[in-house]
Short mmCIF file of the C-alpha atoms (twelve columns), coordinates in Angstrom:
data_MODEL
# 
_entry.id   MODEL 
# 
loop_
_atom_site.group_PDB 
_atom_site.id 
_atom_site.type_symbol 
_atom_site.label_atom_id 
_atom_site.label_alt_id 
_atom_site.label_comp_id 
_atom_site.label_asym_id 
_atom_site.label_seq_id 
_atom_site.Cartn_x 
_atom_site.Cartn_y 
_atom_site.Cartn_z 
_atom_site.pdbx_PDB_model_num 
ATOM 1   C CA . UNK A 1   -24.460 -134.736 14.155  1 
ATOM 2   C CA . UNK A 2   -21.867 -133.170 16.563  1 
ATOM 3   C CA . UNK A 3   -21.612 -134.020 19.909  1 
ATOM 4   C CA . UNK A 4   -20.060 -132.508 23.049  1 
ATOM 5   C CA . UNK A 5   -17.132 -134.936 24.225  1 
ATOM 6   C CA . UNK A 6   -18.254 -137.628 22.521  1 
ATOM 7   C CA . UNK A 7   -14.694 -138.880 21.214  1 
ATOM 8   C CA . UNK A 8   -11.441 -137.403 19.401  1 
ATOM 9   C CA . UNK A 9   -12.787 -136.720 16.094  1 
ATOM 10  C CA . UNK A 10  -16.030 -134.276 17.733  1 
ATOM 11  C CA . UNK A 11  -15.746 -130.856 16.649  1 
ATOM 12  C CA . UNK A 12  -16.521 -129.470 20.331  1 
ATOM 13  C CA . UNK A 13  -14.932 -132.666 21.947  1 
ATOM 14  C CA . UNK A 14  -10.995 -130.614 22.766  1 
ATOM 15  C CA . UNK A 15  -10.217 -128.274 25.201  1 
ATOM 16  C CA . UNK A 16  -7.616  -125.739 24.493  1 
ATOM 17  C CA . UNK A 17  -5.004  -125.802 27.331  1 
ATOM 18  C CA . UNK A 18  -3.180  -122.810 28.798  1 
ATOM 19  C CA . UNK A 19  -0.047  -122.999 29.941  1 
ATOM 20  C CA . UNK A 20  1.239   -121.092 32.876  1 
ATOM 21  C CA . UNK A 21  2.897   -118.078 31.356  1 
ATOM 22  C CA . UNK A 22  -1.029  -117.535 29.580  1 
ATOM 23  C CA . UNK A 23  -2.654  -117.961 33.079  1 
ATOM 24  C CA . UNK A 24  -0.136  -115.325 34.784  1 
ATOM 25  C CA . UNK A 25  0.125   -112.426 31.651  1 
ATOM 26  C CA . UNK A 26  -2.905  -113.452 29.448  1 
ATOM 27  C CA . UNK A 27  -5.037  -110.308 30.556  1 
ATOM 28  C CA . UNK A 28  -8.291  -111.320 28.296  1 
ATOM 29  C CA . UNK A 29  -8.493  -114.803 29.725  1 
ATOM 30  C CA . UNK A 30  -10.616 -116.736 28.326  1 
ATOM 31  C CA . UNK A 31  -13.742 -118.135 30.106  1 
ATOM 32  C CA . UNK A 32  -14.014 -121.843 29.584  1 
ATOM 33  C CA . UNK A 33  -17.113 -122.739 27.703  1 
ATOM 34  C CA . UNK A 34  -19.117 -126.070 27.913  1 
ATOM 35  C CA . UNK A 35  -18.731 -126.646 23.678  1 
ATOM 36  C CA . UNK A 36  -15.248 -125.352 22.863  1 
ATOM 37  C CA . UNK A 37  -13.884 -125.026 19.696  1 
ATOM 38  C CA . UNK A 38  -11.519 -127.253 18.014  1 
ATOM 39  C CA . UNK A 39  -8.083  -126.478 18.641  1 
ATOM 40  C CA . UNK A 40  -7.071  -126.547 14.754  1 
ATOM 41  C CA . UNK A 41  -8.749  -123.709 13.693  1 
ATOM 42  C CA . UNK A 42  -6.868  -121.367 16.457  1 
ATOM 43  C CA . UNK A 43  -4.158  -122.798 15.507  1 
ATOM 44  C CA . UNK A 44  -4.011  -123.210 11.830  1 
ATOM 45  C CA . UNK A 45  -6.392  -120.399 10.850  1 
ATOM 46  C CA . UNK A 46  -5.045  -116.860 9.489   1 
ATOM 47  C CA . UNK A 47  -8.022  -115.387 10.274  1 
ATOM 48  C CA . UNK A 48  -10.659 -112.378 8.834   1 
ATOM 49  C CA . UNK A 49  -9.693  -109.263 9.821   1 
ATOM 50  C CA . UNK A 50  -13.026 -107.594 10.903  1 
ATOM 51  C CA . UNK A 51  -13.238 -103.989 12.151  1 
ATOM 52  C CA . UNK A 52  -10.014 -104.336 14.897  1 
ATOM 53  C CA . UNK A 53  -10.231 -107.829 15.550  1 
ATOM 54  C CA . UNK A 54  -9.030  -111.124 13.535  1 
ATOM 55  C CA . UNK A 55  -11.267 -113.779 13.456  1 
ATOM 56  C CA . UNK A 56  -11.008 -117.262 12.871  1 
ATOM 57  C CA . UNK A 57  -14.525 -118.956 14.097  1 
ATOM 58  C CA . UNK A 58  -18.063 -118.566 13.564  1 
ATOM 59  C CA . UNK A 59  -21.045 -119.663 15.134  1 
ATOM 60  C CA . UNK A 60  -23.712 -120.346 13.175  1 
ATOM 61  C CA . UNK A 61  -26.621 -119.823 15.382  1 
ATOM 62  C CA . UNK A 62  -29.381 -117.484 17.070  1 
ATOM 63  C CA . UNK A 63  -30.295 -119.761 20.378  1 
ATOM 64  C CA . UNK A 64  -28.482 -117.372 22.868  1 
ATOM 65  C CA . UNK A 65  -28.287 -120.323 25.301  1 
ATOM 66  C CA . UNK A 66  -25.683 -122.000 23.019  1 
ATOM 67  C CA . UNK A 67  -24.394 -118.721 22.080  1 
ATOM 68  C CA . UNK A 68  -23.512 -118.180 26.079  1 
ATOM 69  C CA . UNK A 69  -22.074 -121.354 26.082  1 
ATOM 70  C CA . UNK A 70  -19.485 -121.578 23.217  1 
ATOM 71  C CA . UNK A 71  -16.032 -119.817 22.578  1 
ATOM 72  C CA . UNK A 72  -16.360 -119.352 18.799  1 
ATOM 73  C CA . UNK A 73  -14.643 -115.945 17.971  1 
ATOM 74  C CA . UNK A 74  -17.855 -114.925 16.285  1 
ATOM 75  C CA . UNK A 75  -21.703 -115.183 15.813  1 
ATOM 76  C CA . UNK A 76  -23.226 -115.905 11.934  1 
ATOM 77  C CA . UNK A 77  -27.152 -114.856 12.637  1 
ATOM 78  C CA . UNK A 78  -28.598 -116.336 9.854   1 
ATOM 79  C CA . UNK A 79  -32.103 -117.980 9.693   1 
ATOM 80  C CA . UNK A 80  -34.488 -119.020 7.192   1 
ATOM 81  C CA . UNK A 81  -36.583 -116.521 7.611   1 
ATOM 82  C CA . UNK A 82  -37.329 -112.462 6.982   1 
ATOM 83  C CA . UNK A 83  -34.725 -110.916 8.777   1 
ATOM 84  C CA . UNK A 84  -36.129 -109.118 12.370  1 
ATOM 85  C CA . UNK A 85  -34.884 -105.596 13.555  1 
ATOM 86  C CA . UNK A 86  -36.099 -107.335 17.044  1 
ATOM 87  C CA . UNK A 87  -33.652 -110.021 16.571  1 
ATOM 88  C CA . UNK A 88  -30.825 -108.175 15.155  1 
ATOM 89  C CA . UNK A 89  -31.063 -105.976 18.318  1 
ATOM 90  C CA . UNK A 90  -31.380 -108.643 20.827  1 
ATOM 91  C CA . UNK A 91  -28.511 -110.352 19.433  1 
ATOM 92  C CA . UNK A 92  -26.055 -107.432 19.458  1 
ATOM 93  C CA . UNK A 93  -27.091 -106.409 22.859  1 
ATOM 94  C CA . UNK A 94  -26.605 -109.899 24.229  1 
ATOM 95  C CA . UNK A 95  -23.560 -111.222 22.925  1 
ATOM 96  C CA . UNK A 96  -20.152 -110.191 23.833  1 
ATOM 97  C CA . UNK A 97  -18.754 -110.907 21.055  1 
ATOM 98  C CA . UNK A 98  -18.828 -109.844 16.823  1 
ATOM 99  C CA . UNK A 99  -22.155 -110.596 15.716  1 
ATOM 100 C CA . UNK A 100 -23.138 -110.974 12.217  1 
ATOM 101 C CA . UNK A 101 -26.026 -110.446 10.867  1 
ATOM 102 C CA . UNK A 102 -28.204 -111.998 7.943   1 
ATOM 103 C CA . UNK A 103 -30.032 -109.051 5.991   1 
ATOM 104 C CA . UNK A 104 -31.336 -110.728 2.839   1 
ATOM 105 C CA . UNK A 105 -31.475 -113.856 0.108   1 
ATOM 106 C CA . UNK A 106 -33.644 -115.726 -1.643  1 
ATOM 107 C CA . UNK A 107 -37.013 -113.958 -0.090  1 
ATOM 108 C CA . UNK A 108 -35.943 -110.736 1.256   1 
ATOM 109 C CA . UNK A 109 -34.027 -108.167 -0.809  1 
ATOM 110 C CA . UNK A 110 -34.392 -104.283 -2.152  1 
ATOM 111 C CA . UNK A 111 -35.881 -101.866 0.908   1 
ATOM 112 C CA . UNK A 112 -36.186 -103.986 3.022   1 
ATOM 113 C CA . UNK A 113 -33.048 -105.804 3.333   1 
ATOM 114 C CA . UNK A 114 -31.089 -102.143 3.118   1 
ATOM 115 C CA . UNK A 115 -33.287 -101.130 5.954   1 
ATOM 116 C CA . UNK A 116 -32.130 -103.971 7.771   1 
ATOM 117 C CA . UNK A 117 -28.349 -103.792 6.917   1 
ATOM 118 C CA . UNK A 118 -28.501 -100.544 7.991   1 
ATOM 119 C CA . UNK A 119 -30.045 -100.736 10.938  1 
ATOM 120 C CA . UNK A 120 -27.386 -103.670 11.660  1 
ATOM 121 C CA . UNK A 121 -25.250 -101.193 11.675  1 
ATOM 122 C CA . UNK A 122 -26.456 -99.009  14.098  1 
ATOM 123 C CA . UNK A 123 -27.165 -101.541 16.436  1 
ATOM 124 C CA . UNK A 124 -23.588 -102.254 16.146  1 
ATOM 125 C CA . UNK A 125 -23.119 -105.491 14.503  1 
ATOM 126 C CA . UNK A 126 -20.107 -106.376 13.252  1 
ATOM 127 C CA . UNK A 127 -20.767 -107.332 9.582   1 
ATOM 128 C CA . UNK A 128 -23.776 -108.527 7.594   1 
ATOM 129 C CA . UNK A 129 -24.237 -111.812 5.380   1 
ATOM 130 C CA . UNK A 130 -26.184 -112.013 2.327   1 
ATOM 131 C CA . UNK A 131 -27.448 -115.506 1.011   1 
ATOM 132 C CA . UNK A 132 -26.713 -116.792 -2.411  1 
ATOM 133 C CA . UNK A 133 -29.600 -115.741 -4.396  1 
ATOM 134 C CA . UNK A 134 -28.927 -111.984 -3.468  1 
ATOM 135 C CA . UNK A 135 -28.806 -109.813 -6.352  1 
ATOM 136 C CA . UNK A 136 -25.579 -107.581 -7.360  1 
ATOM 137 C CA . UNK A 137 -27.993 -104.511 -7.963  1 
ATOM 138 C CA . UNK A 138 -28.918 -104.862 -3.813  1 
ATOM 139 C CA . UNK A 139 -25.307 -104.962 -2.678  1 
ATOM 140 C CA . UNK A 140 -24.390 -102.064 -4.266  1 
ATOM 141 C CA . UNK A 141 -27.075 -100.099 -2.756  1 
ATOM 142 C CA . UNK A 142 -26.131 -101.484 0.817   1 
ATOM 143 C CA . UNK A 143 -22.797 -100.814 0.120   1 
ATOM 144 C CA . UNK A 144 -23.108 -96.945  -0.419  1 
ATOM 145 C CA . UNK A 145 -25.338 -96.877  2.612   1 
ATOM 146 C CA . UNK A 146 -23.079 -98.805  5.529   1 
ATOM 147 C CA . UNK A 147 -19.409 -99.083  6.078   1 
ATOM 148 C CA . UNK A 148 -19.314 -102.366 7.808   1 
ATOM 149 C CA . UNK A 149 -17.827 -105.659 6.220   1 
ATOM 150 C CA . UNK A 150 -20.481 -107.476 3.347   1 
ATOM 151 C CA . UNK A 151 -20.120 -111.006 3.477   1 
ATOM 152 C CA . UNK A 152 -21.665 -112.945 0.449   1 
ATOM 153 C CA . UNK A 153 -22.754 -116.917 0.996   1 
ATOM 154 C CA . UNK A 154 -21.505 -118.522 -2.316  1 
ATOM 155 C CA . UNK A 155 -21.722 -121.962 -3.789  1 
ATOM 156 C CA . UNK A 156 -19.746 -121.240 -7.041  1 
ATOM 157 C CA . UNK A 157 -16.576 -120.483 -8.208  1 
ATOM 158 C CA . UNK A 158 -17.072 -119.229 -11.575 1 
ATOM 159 C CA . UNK A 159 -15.041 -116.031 -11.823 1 
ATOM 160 C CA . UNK A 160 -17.310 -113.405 -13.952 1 
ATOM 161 C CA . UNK A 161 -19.787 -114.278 -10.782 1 
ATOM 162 C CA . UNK A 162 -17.427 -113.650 -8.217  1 
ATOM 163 C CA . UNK A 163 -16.281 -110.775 -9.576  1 
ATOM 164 C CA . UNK A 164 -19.467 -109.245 -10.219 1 
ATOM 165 C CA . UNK A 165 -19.549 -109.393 -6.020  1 
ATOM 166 C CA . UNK A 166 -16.591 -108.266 -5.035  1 
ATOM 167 C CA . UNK A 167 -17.194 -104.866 -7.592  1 
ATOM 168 C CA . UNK A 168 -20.490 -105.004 -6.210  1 
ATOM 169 C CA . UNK A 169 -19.002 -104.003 -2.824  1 
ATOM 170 C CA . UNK A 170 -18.905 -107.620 -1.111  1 
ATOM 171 C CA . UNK A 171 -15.951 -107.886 1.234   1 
ATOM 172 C CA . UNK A 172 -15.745 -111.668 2.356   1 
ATOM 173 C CA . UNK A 173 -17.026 -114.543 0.820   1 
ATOM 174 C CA . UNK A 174 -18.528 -116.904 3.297   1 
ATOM 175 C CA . UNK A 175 -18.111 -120.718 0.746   1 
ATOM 176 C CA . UNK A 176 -21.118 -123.272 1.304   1 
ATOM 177 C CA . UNK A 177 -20.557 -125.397 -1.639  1 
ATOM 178 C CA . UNK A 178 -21.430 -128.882 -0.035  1 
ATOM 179 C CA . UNK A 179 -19.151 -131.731 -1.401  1 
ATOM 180 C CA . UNK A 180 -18.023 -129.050 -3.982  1 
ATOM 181 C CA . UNK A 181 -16.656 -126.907 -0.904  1 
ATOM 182 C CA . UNK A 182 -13.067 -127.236 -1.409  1 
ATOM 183 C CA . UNK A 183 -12.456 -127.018 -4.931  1 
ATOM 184 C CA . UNK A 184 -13.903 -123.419 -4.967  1 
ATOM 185 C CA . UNK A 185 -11.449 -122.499 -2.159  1 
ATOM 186 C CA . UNK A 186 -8.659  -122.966 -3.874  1 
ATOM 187 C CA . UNK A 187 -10.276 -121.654 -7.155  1 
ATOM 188 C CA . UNK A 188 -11.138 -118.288 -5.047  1 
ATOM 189 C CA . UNK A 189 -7.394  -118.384 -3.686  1 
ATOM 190 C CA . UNK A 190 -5.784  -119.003 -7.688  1 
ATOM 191 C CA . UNK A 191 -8.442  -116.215 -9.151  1 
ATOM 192 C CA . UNK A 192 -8.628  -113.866 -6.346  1 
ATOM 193 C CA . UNK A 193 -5.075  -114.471 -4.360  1 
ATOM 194 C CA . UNK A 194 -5.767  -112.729 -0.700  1 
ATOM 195 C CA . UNK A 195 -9.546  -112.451 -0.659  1 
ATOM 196 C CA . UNK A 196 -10.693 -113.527 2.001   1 
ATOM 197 C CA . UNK A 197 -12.882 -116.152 2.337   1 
ATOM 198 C CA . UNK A 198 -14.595 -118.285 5.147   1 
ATOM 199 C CA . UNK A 199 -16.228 -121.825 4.634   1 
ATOM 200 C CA . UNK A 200 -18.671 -123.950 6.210   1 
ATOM 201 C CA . UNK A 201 -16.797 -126.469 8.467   1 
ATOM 202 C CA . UNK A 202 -18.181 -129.389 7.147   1 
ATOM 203 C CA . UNK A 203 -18.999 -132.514 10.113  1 
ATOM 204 C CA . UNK A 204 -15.508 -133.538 11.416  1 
ATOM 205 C CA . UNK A 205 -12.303 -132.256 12.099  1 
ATOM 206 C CA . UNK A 206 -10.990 -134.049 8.993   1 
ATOM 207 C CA . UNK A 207 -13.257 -131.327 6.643   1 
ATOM 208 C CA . UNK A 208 -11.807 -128.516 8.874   1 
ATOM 209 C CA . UNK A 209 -8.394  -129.715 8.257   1 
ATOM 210 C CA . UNK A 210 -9.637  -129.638 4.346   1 
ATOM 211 C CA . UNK A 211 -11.112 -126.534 4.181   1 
ATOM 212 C CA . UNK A 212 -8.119  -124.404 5.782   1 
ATOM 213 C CA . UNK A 213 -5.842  -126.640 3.839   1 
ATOM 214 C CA . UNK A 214 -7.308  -125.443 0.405   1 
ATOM 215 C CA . UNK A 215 -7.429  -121.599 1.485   1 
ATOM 216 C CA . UNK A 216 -10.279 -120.504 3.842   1 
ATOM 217 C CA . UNK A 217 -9.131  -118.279 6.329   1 
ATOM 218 C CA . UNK A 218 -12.049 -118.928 9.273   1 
ATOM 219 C CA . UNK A 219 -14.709 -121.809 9.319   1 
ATOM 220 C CA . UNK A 220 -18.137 -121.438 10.519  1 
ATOM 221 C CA . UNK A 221 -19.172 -124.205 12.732  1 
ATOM 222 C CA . UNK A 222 -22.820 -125.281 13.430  1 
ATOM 223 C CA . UNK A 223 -23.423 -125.965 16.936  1 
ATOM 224 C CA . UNK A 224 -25.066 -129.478 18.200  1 
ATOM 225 C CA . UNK A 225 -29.096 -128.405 18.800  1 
ATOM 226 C CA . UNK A 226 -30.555 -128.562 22.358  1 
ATOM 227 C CA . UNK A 227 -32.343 -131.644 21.349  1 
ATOM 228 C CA . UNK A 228 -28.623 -133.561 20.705  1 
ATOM 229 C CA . UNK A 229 -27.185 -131.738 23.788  1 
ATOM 230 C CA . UNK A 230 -29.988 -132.932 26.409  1 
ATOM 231 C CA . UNK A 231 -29.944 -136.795 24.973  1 
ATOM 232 C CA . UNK A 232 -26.215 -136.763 25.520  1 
ATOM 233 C CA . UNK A 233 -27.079 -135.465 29.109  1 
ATOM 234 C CA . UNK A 234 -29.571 -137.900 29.587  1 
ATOM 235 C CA . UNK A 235 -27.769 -140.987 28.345  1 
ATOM 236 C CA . UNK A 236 -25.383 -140.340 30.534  1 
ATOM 237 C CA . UNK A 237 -27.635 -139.851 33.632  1 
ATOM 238 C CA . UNK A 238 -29.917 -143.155 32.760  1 
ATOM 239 C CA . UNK A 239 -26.355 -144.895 33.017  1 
ATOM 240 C CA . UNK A 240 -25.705 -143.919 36.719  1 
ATOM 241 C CA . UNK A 241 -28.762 -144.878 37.569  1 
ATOM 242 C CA . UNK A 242 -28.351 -148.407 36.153  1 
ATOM 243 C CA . UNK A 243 -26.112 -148.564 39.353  1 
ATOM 244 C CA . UNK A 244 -28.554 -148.445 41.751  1 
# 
């Protein structure tokens, strides 16, 4: 599990420093967060082009406390359950940043996940994900009904099935392939050169390094939970006290 400056290899352990010139002319200064993200994937990323802005990390969360206090480029609302117009809203309202959000999968589909991709969009998210399970016939009535980005969760690489979502009217294909991750990046980058595609960051800097290295253009990172951030916290605190 990730922790918050825990040691070199933590996804939220670096800091990204700014030099001088950045601190005088950089008018959109960043705000520095208490889990940053790790300096690779600014730096190494290309990015996903999304709306007006190019983005190169996701947060893959809904707890606004740890969406307040992160400086991912992006939000990925996703949750295992029916998607909420309440939640969508909330979201979109409260974050200051792109916000994307889950409309259907596994359990949800057909009315009610176009109801909710639309509505996504006039709450003004940014994009909206569909899980793996979600069926071609779906996307392409989403797609005639909303203009934002459709980002497809995959865990293949099997070309007549990727191709059947991109004609479907899928935009961005988010890769959660497990150990298998990899392997369909760079199949999606021989078979589909300049797609672009986004992967799930894996547990250590090492996997981030991998997946950019075999062709995703922006990782999605999953936050440490409250539960991991508060025993960090308290460790630390029962040590001072062992001073006394």
């Amino acid at each position: 599990m990730m922790q918050p400056n825990s040691n070199s290899d933590s996804l939220w352990g670096s800091t990204r420093k700014i030099s001088l010139l950045e601190k005088l002319f950089w008018r959109n200064k960043r705000e520095k967060k208490a889990l940053t993200t790790p300096e690779i994937i600014e730096k190494k990323c290309e990015g996903i082009l999304i709306g007006e802005q190019k983005l190169k990390s996701f947060l893959f969360s809904t707890d606004m406390a740890i969406i307040e206090n992160n400086d991912a480029d992006a939000i990925l609302a996703v949750y295992p359950f029916a998607p909420s117009s309440r939640i969508i809203k909330s979201l979109v309202d409260f974050c200051s940043k792109p916000v994307i959000c889950g409309v259907g999968g596994g359990t949800t589909r057909g009315k009610k996940s176009l109801e909710m991709a639309q509505y996504a969009e006039e709450m003004g998210a940014a994009g909206i994900i569909v899980n793996i399970p979600f069926e071609n016939h779906d996307l392409q009535k989403i797609r005639k009904k909303i203009t934002i980005p459709i980002i497809a969760s995959i865990a293949s690489s099997d070309y007549n099935f990727l191709k059947s979502k991109i004609d479907a009217g899928v935009d961005i294909f988010h890769v959660t392939g497990g150990k298998y991750t990899n392997k369909i990046l760079k199949d999606i980058t021989v078979n589909f050169p300049g797609f672009p595609i986004m992967a799930t960051g894996g547990t250590s800097l090492g996997n981030i390094e991998e997946s950019i290295s075999s062709g995703s253009k922006a990782i999605v990172l999953s936050p440490p939970s409250n539960k991991d951030l508060f025993k960090v916290m308290m460790d630390k605190y029962r040590k001072s006290l062992s001073h006394f």
